Amino acid sequence: MSTMAQPHSRLTIHTSTLFDPRQKKFISDVSITVDTVTGLITSIITRDDAAFPLPDPLPEDTIDLRGKFVMPGFVNAHTHVFSQNTTPIAYPDPNNSHLNSSTVSNVRFGAETMVSASWCGDTEISSSTSPTMGFLKREESSTERIIRATNHAKGALMSGYTTYRDLGSEGMKEADRDLRNAISKGLTPGPRLFVATRPLASGDTFGMHDGRSARDSTLPVGSEAVNGVEEIRYAVRKRVIAGADVISFYADYPRQAKTKRAPSKQQHPYTAGVLCLLKGLNPDFVTFSQEEMDMIVAEARLARRPVAATCESLEGAMAAIKAGVRSIEGGYGVMEGVLKAMAEKGVILVPNLARAEVLQPLRLPALLKQTKRAFDLGVRLACGGVTGSSHEYHVREMELMLECGIPLEDVLESCTVGGWECCGGDRCGSRFGWFEEGTQADIIAFKMDPREDIGALRKVDFVMKDAKVWMVNGIALGMN
């Protein structure tokens, strides 16, 4: 086959080892025919190579993926494509022995990264123990951020991610919608995007105080501030009209967020007495009433939009579940009762483990146990690591889910079908994440079998999205 030109309206992909997420089974000797015009799978057959061997050489309208591990394209259920990595500098200065992180409890990042912690303990803060601690310094202009996001999208596709659910443009207003449209028009390569534009937040909480000047403009705040039922109704409608595919909101937020920021490295040397104003945790508190959350979900349903609730408190999660959200993002502080409620109501958990490993490493062991308990209780899982520009965190989320003790088949299913369900399922307008006639022809392959080496998932060898080939033998195509 001439992979660069792709002159044929139909292509047949021959496989020897294929993972079917819907069945959670590994199947041998399957051939898939795709339509390069519609971008859909048109037929799937199981071959009998012993009785009817394939011709040698193969026709030009075929792709030979025999000897490789084949599966549907990955779906990352929680990304921020406009997000740039946090600077690997720890605040306070790690050379000051009296400043440490053993009681770091809550670190949020996004439009403004802040440390909500009591800086008293035994473990010294360092770039090695928490490489992203401190403020996220985004001094890029909006133009530079758009260029970076475009590169992030290309990198994601080359990592095998054919779909992104992007839950906030991080101060770029509706630029995620515009990037989605540009990718759909074929102007630039990237995953299929389902975007939230600006998430909703109550009053004076997440992303309301930016205070940073870019080189050519002052960046807007990261969220849309809303208060009261009617204001929320209008805000959801605005998001839908603006082009949001999913409605995202923050159900809770740290109460002491403003007063517990990490000090600037350029300021006077802080002492432990100054820093340890409060001991213990900096808990999240619910920022929307039940009636307000109910309105978010009710108005979103009228527009057939799924709702994602970011929360870290038991109360916030329970209120969001009662309102009828599609997914809980993070859910770091939930208890077993919350997990049982999620299982009963079919609410999806996107555990964001890769984020926790970087920003809340001391909590990670407990979060791994919580995720495994959720799985054991029958909670629906989707795979999303709050990914910004660091593509290693794509696969790291799956690796951490495996470390929980979740079987490989279920992890791969959560990163395919689970992601599709997060995007709204059949309401999202397309079907992807598994192999069936009429689904999107999103196909990826690896040289090695992840059943033998999970590191295989970091080494993508073949990428097809919507029946268009983007990578062959590990070499990117059509990126110019």
Coordinates of C-alpha atoms in Angstrom, one line a residue:
M1 CA 0.0 0.0 0.0
S2 CA 1.1 3.5 -0.7
T3 CA 0.6 4.9 2.8
M4 CA 1.4 8.5 1.9
A5 CA -1.1 8.8 -0.9
Q6 CA -3.9 6.6 0.3
P7 CA -5.5 6.5 -3.1
H8 CA -8.1 3.8 -2.3
S9 CA -11.6 4.4 -0.9
R10 CA -11.4 1.1 0.9
L11 CA -8.5 -0.3 2.9
T12 CA -8.3 -3.7 4.6
I13 CA -6.1 -4.1 7.7
H14 CA -4.9 -7.6 8.5
T15 CA -4.1 -8.4 12.1
S16 CA -2.9 -11.4 14.0
T17 CA -3.5 -10.1 17.6
L18 CA -6.3 -7.7 18.3
F19 CA -7.8 -6.4 21.5
D20 CA -11.6 -6.0 21.5
P21 CA -12.6 -3.6 24.4
R22 CA -16.3 -4.4 24.3
Q23 CA -15.6 -8.1 24.8
K24 CA -12.4 -7.5 26.8
K25 CA -10.8 -10.3 24.8
F26 CA -7.7 -10.8 22.7
I27 CA -8.7 -12.1 19.3
S28 CA -6.5 -13.7 16.6
D29 CA -6.5 -13.3 12.8
V30 CA -9.0 -10.5 12.3
S31 CA -9.3 -8.3 9.2
I32 CA -10.9 -4.9 9.3
T33 CA -12.1 -3.0 6.2
V34 CA -12.5 0.8 6.5
D35 CA -13.9 3.5 4.2
T36 CA -11.4 6.3 3.8
V37 CA -14.2 8.6 2.6
T38 CA -16.6 8.2 5.6
G39 CA -13.8 7.3 8.1
L40 CA -15.9 4.3 9.3
I41 CA -15.3 0.6 9.7
T42 CA -17.3 -1.2 7.1
S43 CA -16.6 -4.9 7.9
I44 CA -14.8 -7.1 10.3
I45 CA -14.1 -10.8 9.6
T46 CA -12.1 -13.5 11.3
R47 CA -9.8 -15.3 8.9
D48 CA -8.9 -18.9 8.6
D49 CA -5.3 -18.5 7.4
A50 CA -4.7 -22.2 7.3
A51 CA -7.6 -22.9 4.9
F52 CA -7.4 -19.6 3.0
P53 CA -4.0 -18.1 3.3
L54 CA -3.5 -14.4 2.4
P55 CA -1.9 -13.7 -1.0
D56 CA 1.8 -12.8 -1.1
P57 CA 2.4 -10.1 -1.9
L58 CA -0.6 -8.4 -0.4
P59 CA -2.7 -6.0 -2.7
E60 CA -2.0 -2.3 -2.5
D61 CA -5.3 -1.6 -0.7
T62 CA -4.2 -3.5 2.4
I63 CA -2.2 -2.8 5.5
D64 CA -0.4 -5.6 7.1
L65 CA -0.3 -5.4 10.9
R66 CA 0.3 -9.1 11.5
G67 CA 2.9 -9.6 14.2
K68 CA 1.8 -6.5 16.0
F69 CA -0.6 -5.8 18.9
V70 CA -3.7 -3.9 17.5
M71 CA -6.4 -2.1 19.4
P72 CA -8.7 0.9 19.0
G73 CA -7.2 4.4 19.5
F74 CA -6.9 5.6 23.0
V75 CA -9.3 8.1 24.5
N76 CA -7.9 10.5 27.2
A77 CA -10.9 11.4 29.3
H78 CA -9.4 14.4 31.1
T79 CA -7.0 16.8 29.3
H80 CA -6.0 20.5 29.1
V81 CA -4.5 20.8 25.7
F82 CA -3.6 24.5 26.2
S83 CA -1.9 23.7 29.5
Q84 CA 1.9 24.0 29.7
N85 CA 3.8 22.0 32.2
T86 CA 4.4 23.4 35.6
T87 CA 8.0 24.6 35.9
P88 CA 10.2 22.0 37.6
I89 CA 11.1 24.4 40.4
A90 CA 10.1 23.9 44.0
Y91 CA 8.9 26.7 46.2
P92 CA 10.1 27.3 48.9
D93 CA 13.8 26.9 48.3
P94 CA 14.7 23.2 48.9
N95 CA 18.0 24.4 50.5
N96 CA 16.0 25.7 53.5
S97 CA 15.7 22.7 55.7
H98 CA 12.8 24.1 57.7
L99 CA 10.6 24.0 54.7
N100 CA 9.2 20.6 53.8
S101 CA 6.2 18.7 52.4
S102 CA 5.3 15.9 54.6
T103 CA 1.9 17.4 55.2
V104 CA 1.2 18.6 51.7
S105 CA -2.5 17.8 51.3
N106 CA -4.1 19.6 48.4
V107 CA -2.4 21.1 45.4
R108 CA -4.5 22.4 42.5
F109 CA -3.1 23.5 39.2
G110 CA -4.5 25.1 36.1
A111 CA -5.2 28.7 35.6
E112 CA -3.4 29.3 38.9
T113 CA -1.4 26.7 40.7
M114 CA -1.3 27.0 44.4
V115 CA 0.0 25.0 47.3
S116 CA -2.5 24.5 50.1
A117 CA -0.4 22.9 52.8
S118 CA 1.1 23.2 56.2
W119 CA 4.8 23.3 55.5
C120 CA 5.8 21.4 58.7
G121 CA 7.0 17.9 58.5
D122 CA 10.0 15.7 57.8
T123 CA 10.3 15.3 54.0
E124 CA 12.2 18.1 52.3
I125 CA 10.6 19.6 49.2
S126 CA 12.6 19.1 46.1
S127 CA 12.2 19.0 42.4
S128 CA 12.7 15.3 42.6
T129 CA 9.9 14.6 45.1
S130 CA 7.5 17.1 43.7
P131 CA 8.8 18.5 40.4
T132 CA 5.7 20.6 39.7
M133 CA 5.2 22.3 43.1
G134 CA 4.9 26.0 43.0
F135 CA 3.2 28.5 40.8
L136 CA 2.5 27.7 37.2
K137 CA 4.3 30.5 35.3
R138 CA 2.7 30.9 32.0
E139 CA 4.3 34.0 30.5
E140 CA 3.6 33.0 26.9
S141 CA 1.4 35.1 24.7
S142 CA -1.9 33.8 23.5
T143 CA -0.4 33.2 20.1
E144 CA 2.4 31.1 21.6
R145 CA -0.1 29.1 23.6
I146 CA -2.1 28.3 20.5
I147 CA 1.1 27.1 18.8
R148 CA 2.0 25.0 21.8
A149 CA -1.5 23.5 21.9
T150 CA -1.3 22.6 18.2
N151 CA 2.0 20.8 18.9
H152 CA 0.4 19.1 21.9
A153 CA -2.4 17.8 19.7
K154 CA 0.0 16.4 17.2
G155 CA 2.1 14.7 19.9
A156 CA -1.1 13.2 21.4
L157 CA -2.1 11.7 18.0
M158 CA 1.4 10.3 17.6
S159 CA 1.1 8.7 21.0
G160 CA -2.0 6.8 19.9
Y161 CA -4.6 9.1 21.3
T162 CA -7.3 9.6 18.7
T163 CA -9.8 11.3 21.1
Y164 CA -9.4 13.9 23.8
R165 CA -12.0 15.1 26.3
D166 CA -10.6 18.5 27.1
L167 CA -12.1 20.0 30.3
G168 CA -11.0 23.6 30.1
S169 CA -8.9 25.9 28.0
E170 CA -7.0 27.3 31.0
G171 CA -7.6 31.0 30.3
M172 CA -7.9 30.7 26.5
K173 CA -11.7 31.2 26.4
E174 CA -13.1 29.3 23.5
A175 CA -9.8 28.5 21.8
D176 CA -10.3 24.8 22.5
R177 CA -13.4 24.9 20.4
D178 CA -11.4 26.6 17.6
L179 CA -8.7 24.0 17.8
R180 CA -11.3 21.3 17.7
N181 CA -12.8 22.8 14.5
A182 CA -9.4 23.2 12.9
I183 CA -8.6 19.5 13.5
S184 CA -12.0 18.5 12.2
K185 CA -11.4 20.5 9.0
G186 CA -8.0 18.9 8.5
L187 CA -6.0 22.1 9.0
T188 CA -3.8 20.4 11.6
P189 CA -3.4 16.8 12.9
G190 CA -4.7 15.9 16.3
P191 CA -7.1 13.8 18.3
R192 CA -10.9 14.2 17.9
L193 CA -11.7 16.9 20.5
F194 CA -14.6 17.1 22.9
V195 CA -14.2 20.5 24.6
A196 CA -15.7 22.3 27.7
T197 CA -14.4 25.8 26.7
R198 CA -14.6 27.5 30.2
P199 CA -15.6 25.4 33.2
L200 CA -18.1 26.8 35.7
A201 CA -17.0 27.8 39.2
S202 CA -18.7 29.5 42.0
G203 CA -17.9 33.1 42.8
D204 CA -14.4 33.6 44.0
T205 CA -12.9 30.1 43.6
F206 CA -11.1 28.3 40.9
G207 CA -9.3 30.4 38.2
M208 CA -10.9 33.7 39.2
H209 CA -7.7 35.6 39.9
D210 CA -5.2 35.3 37.1
G211 CA -3.1 38.4 37.7
R212 CA -0.5 37.4 35.1
S213 CA 0.3 39.5 32.1
A214 CA 1.3 37.8 28.9
R215 CA 3.7 39.5 26.5
D216 CA 1.0 41.0 24.4
S217 CA -2.1 40.9 26.6
T218 CA -3.6 40.1 30.0
L219 CA -4.8 36.5 30.0
P220 CA -8.5 36.0 31.0
V221 CA -9.5 34.1 34.1
G222 CA -9.7 30.3 33.7
S223 CA -13.3 29.7 34.7
E224 CA -16.7 31.4 34.4
A225 CA -17.9 32.7 37.7
V226 CA -21.6 31.9 38.4
N227 CA -23.8 32.2 41.4
G228 CA -27.5 31.4 41.8
V229 CA -29.8 29.0 39.9
E230 CA -30.8 31.4 37.1
E231 CA -27.3 32.7 36.5
I232 CA -26.2 29.1 36.2
R233 CA -29.0 28.3 33.7
Y234 CA -27.8 31.2 31.6
A235 CA -24.1 30.2 31.9
V236 CA -24.8 26.6 30.8
R237 CA -26.7 27.9 27.8
K238 CA -23.8 30.3 27.0
R239 CA -21.3 27.3 27.1
V240 CA -23.5 25.3 24.7
I241 CA -23.9 28.2 22.3
A242 CA -20.1 28.8 22.5
G243 CA -19.5 25.3 21.3
A244 CA -19.0 23.2 24.4
D245 CA -19.4 19.5 23.9
V246 CA -19.3 18.8 27.6
I247 CA -20.1 21.0 30.6
S248 CA -17.4 21.1 33.3
F249 CA -17.7 22.6 36.8
Y250 CA -15.9 22.6 40.1
A251 CA -18.1 21.2 42.9
D252 CA -15.7 22.2 45.7
Y253 CA -12.5 24.1 46.3
P254 CA -10.0 24.6 49.2
R255 CA -11.3 27.1 51.7
Q256 CA -7.9 28.7 52.5
A257 CA -6.6 28.7 48.9
K258 CA -5.7 32.4 48.9
T259 CA -3.8 32.5 52.2
K260 CA -1.8 29.3 51.7
R261 CA 0.1 30.0 48.6
A262 CA 3.8 29.0 48.4
P263 CA 6.0 32.1 48.9
S264 CA 7.9 33.6 46.0
K265 CA 11.6 32.6 45.8
Q266 CA 12.5 36.2 45.5
Q267 CA 10.9 37.4 48.7
H268 CA 12.5 37.5 52.1
P269 CA 13.5 34.1 53.6
Y270 CA 10.4 32.8 55.3
T271 CA 10.7 31.1 58.6
A272 CA 8.7 28.1 59.8
G273 CA 6.8 30.3 62.2
V274 CA 5.5 32.4 59.3
L275 CA 4.7 29.5 57.0
C276 CA 2.9 27.3 59.6
L277 CA -0.1 29.5 60.0
L278 CA -2.4 26.5 60.0
K279 CA -1.6 22.9 60.7
G280 CA -3.3 19.9 59.2
L281 CA -5.3 19.7 56.0
N282 CA -6.7 22.4 53.9
P283 CA -10.0 20.8 53.1
D284 CA -12.2 21.5 50.1
F285 CA -15.7 22.9 50.7
V286 CA -18.7 22.6 48.5
T287 CA -19.1 25.8 46.4
F288 CA -22.5 25.1 44.8
S289 CA -25.8 24.4 46.5
Q290 CA -27.7 21.2 45.6
E291 CA -30.2 23.3 43.6
E292 CA -27.4 25.0 41.7
M293 CA -25.8 21.6 40.8
D294 CA -29.2 20.3 39.8
M295 CA -29.6 23.2 37.4
I296 CA -26.2 22.6 35.8
V297 CA -27.1 19.0 35.0
A298 CA -30.7 19.8 34.0
E299 CA -29.8 22.5 31.6
A300 CA -27.0 20.5 30.1
R301 CA -29.4 17.6 29.5
L302 CA -31.6 19.8 27.5
A303 CA -28.7 20.3 25.1
R304 CA -27.7 16.6 25.3
R305 CA -24.4 17.5 26.9
P306 CA -22.7 15.3 29.6
V307 CA -21.5 17.0 32.8
A308 CA -18.1 16.5 34.5
A309 CA -17.7 17.5 38.1
T310 CA -14.3 18.1 39.5
C311 CA -14.3 17.5 43.3
E312 CA -12.2 16.3 46.1
S313 CA -14.7 16.2 49.0
L314 CA -17.2 13.7 50.1
E315 CA -19.9 16.3 50.2
G316 CA -19.1 17.7 46.8
A317 CA -19.1 14.3 45.2
M318 CA -22.4 13.2 46.8
A319 CA -24.1 16.4 45.7
A320 CA -22.8 16.0 42.1
I321 CA -23.9 12.4 42.0
K322 CA -27.3 13.3 43.3
A323 CA -27.6 16.0 40.6
G324 CA -26.9 13.4 37.9
V325 CA -23.4 14.2 36.6
R326 CA -21.8 11.9 34.0
S327 CA -18.4 11.8 35.7
I328 CA -16.5 12.6 38.8
E329 CA -13.0 14.0 38.1
G330 CA -10.4 13.1 40.8
G331 CA -12.7 12.4 43.7
Y332 CA -9.6 12.2 45.9
G333 CA -11.5 12.6 49.2
V334 CA -14.5 10.3 48.6
M335 CA -15.5 7.5 50.9
E336 CA -16.9 4.0 50.2
G337 CA -20.5 5.3 50.4
V338 CA -19.7 7.7 47.5
L339 CA -18.3 4.9 45.5
K340 CA -21.3 2.7 46.1
A341 CA -23.6 5.6 45.0
M342 CA -21.5 6.0 41.9
A343 CA -21.8 2.3 41.1
E344 CA -25.6 2.4 41.7
K345 CA -26.2 5.4 39.4
G346 CA -23.6 4.6 36.7
V347 CA -21.5 7.7 37.4
I348 CA -18.0 7.4 35.8
L349 CA -14.9 7.9 37.9
V350 CA -11.9 9.5 36.2
P351 CA -9.3 9.0 39.0
N352 CA -6.6 11.4 37.7
L353 CA -3.8 9.3 39.3
A354 CA -1.0 10.7 37.1
R355 CA -1.9 14.1 38.4
A356 CA -1.8 12.9 42.0
E357 CA 1.5 11.2 41.5
V358 CA 3.1 14.5 40.6
L359 CA 1.2 17.0 42.8
Q360 CA 0.1 14.9 45.7
P361 CA 2.6 12.1 45.9
L362 CA 2.0 11.4 49.6
R363 CA -1.6 10.6 49.0
L364 CA -1.0 8.4 46.0
P365 CA -0.9 5.0 47.8
A366 CA -4.3 5.7 49.4
L367 CA -5.7 6.9 46.0
L368 CA -4.5 3.7 44.3
K369 CA -6.3 1.6 47.0
Q370 CA -9.4 3.8 46.5
T371 CA -9.4 3.3 42.7
K372 CA -9.1 -0.5 43.1
R373 CA -11.9 -0.4 45.6
A374 CA -14.0 1.6 43.2
F375 CA -13.3 -1.1 40.5
D376 CA -14.2 -3.9 42.9
L377 CA -17.5 -2.2 43.7
G378 CA -18.4 -1.9 40.0
V379 CA -17.8 1.8 39.5
R380 CA -17.4 2.6 35.9
L381 CA -13.8 3.9 35.2
A382 CA -12.4 6.1 32.5
C383 CA -8.7 6.9 32.0
G384 CA -7.6 10.5 32.1
G385 CA -4.6 12.0 33.8
V386 CA -5.3 15.7 33.6
T387 CA -2.8 15.8 30.8
G388 CA -1.3 19.0 29.7
S389 CA 1.7 18.9 27.4
S390 CA 3.6 16.1 29.0
H391 CA 2.7 13.1 26.9
E392 CA 4.4 10.6 29.2
Y393 CA 1.4 11.2 31.6
H394 CA -1.0 9.7 29.0
V395 CA 0.4 6.2 29.5
R396 CA 1.3 6.8 33.1
E397 CA -2.3 6.9 34.0
M398 CA -2.8 3.4 32.6
E399 CA 0.3 2.2 34.4
L400 CA -1.0 3.5 37.7
M401 CA -4.3 1.8 37.2
L402 CA -2.5 -1.4 36.6
E403 CA -0.5 -0.8 39.8
C404 CA -3.9 -0.7 41.6
G405 CA -4.4 -4.3 40.7
I406 CA -6.9 -3.7 37.9
P407 CA -6.6 -6.2 35.1
L408 CA -5.0 -5.1 31.8
E409 CA -8.2 -5.8 29.9
D410 CA -10.2 -3.5 32.1
V411 CA -7.6 -0.8 32.0
L412 CA -7.5 -0.8 28.2
E413 CA -11.3 -0.8 28.1
S414 CA -11.4 2.2 30.4
C415 CA -9.1 4.0 28.0
T416 CA -11.3 3.3 25.0
V417 CA -15.0 2.6 25.6
G418 CA -14.9 4.3 29.0
G419 CA -13.6 7.5 27.4
W420 CA -16.4 7.3 24.8
E421 CA -19.0 7.1 27.5
C422 CA -17.4 10.1 29.2
C423 CA -17.8 12.1 26.0
G424 CA -21.6 11.3 26.1
G425 CA -21.8 7.9 24.5
D426 CA -24.2 7.9 21.6
R427 CA -25.2 11.5 22.4
C428 CA -21.7 12.7 21.4
G429 CA -22.5 12.1 17.7
S430 CA -20.0 9.4 16.8
R431 CA -19.0 5.9 18.0
F432 CA -15.4 5.1 18.8
G433 CA -13.3 3.1 21.2
W434 CA -14.1 -0.4 19.9
F435 CA -14.3 -2.4 16.7
E436 CA -17.7 -2.7 15.0
E437 CA -19.3 -1.9 11.7
G438 CA -20.2 1.8 11.7
T439 CA -17.7 2.9 14.3
Q440 CA -14.9 5.4 13.6
A441 CA -11.9 3.7 12.1
D442 CA -9.5 4.6 14.9
I443 CA -6.8 1.9 15.0
I444 CA -3.4 1.8 16.7
A445 CA -0.7 -0.9 16.9
F446 CA 2.4 -1.7 18.9
K447 CA 5.4 -3.8 18.1
M448 CA 5.2 -5.5 21.4
D449 CA 2.4 -7.1 23.4
P450 CA 1.5 -5.2 26.6
R451 CA 0.5 -8.5 28.2
E452 CA 4.2 -9.3 28.1
D453 CA 5.6 -5.8 28.7
I454 CA 3.4 -2.9 29.7
G455 CA 6.1 -0.6 28.3
A456 CA 4.8 -1.5 24.9
L457 CA 2.0 1.2 25.3
R458 CA 4.7 3.9 25.2
K459 CA 6.0 2.7 21.8
V460 CA 3.2 3.3 19.2
D461 CA 4.1 1.8 15.8
F462 CA 0.9 2.6 13.8
V463 CA -1.8 5.2 14.0
M464 CA -5.0 5.5 12.0
K465 CA -7.7 8.0 12.8
D466 CA -11.0 8.2 10.9
A467 CA -9.5 5.7 8.3
K468 CA -6.5 8.1 7.7
V469 CA -3.1 6.7 8.3
W470 CA -0.9 9.0 10.5
M471 CA 2.0 6.7 11.4
V472 CA 3.5 3.6 9.9
N473 CA 6.4 1.6 11.4
G474 CA 6.8 4.4 14.0
I475 CA 7.3 7.1 11.4
A476 CA 4.8 10.0 11.3
L477 CA 3.1 10.8 8.0
G478 CA 1.4 13.9 6.7
M479 CA 2.6 16.2 9.5
N480 CA 3.8 19.0 7.2

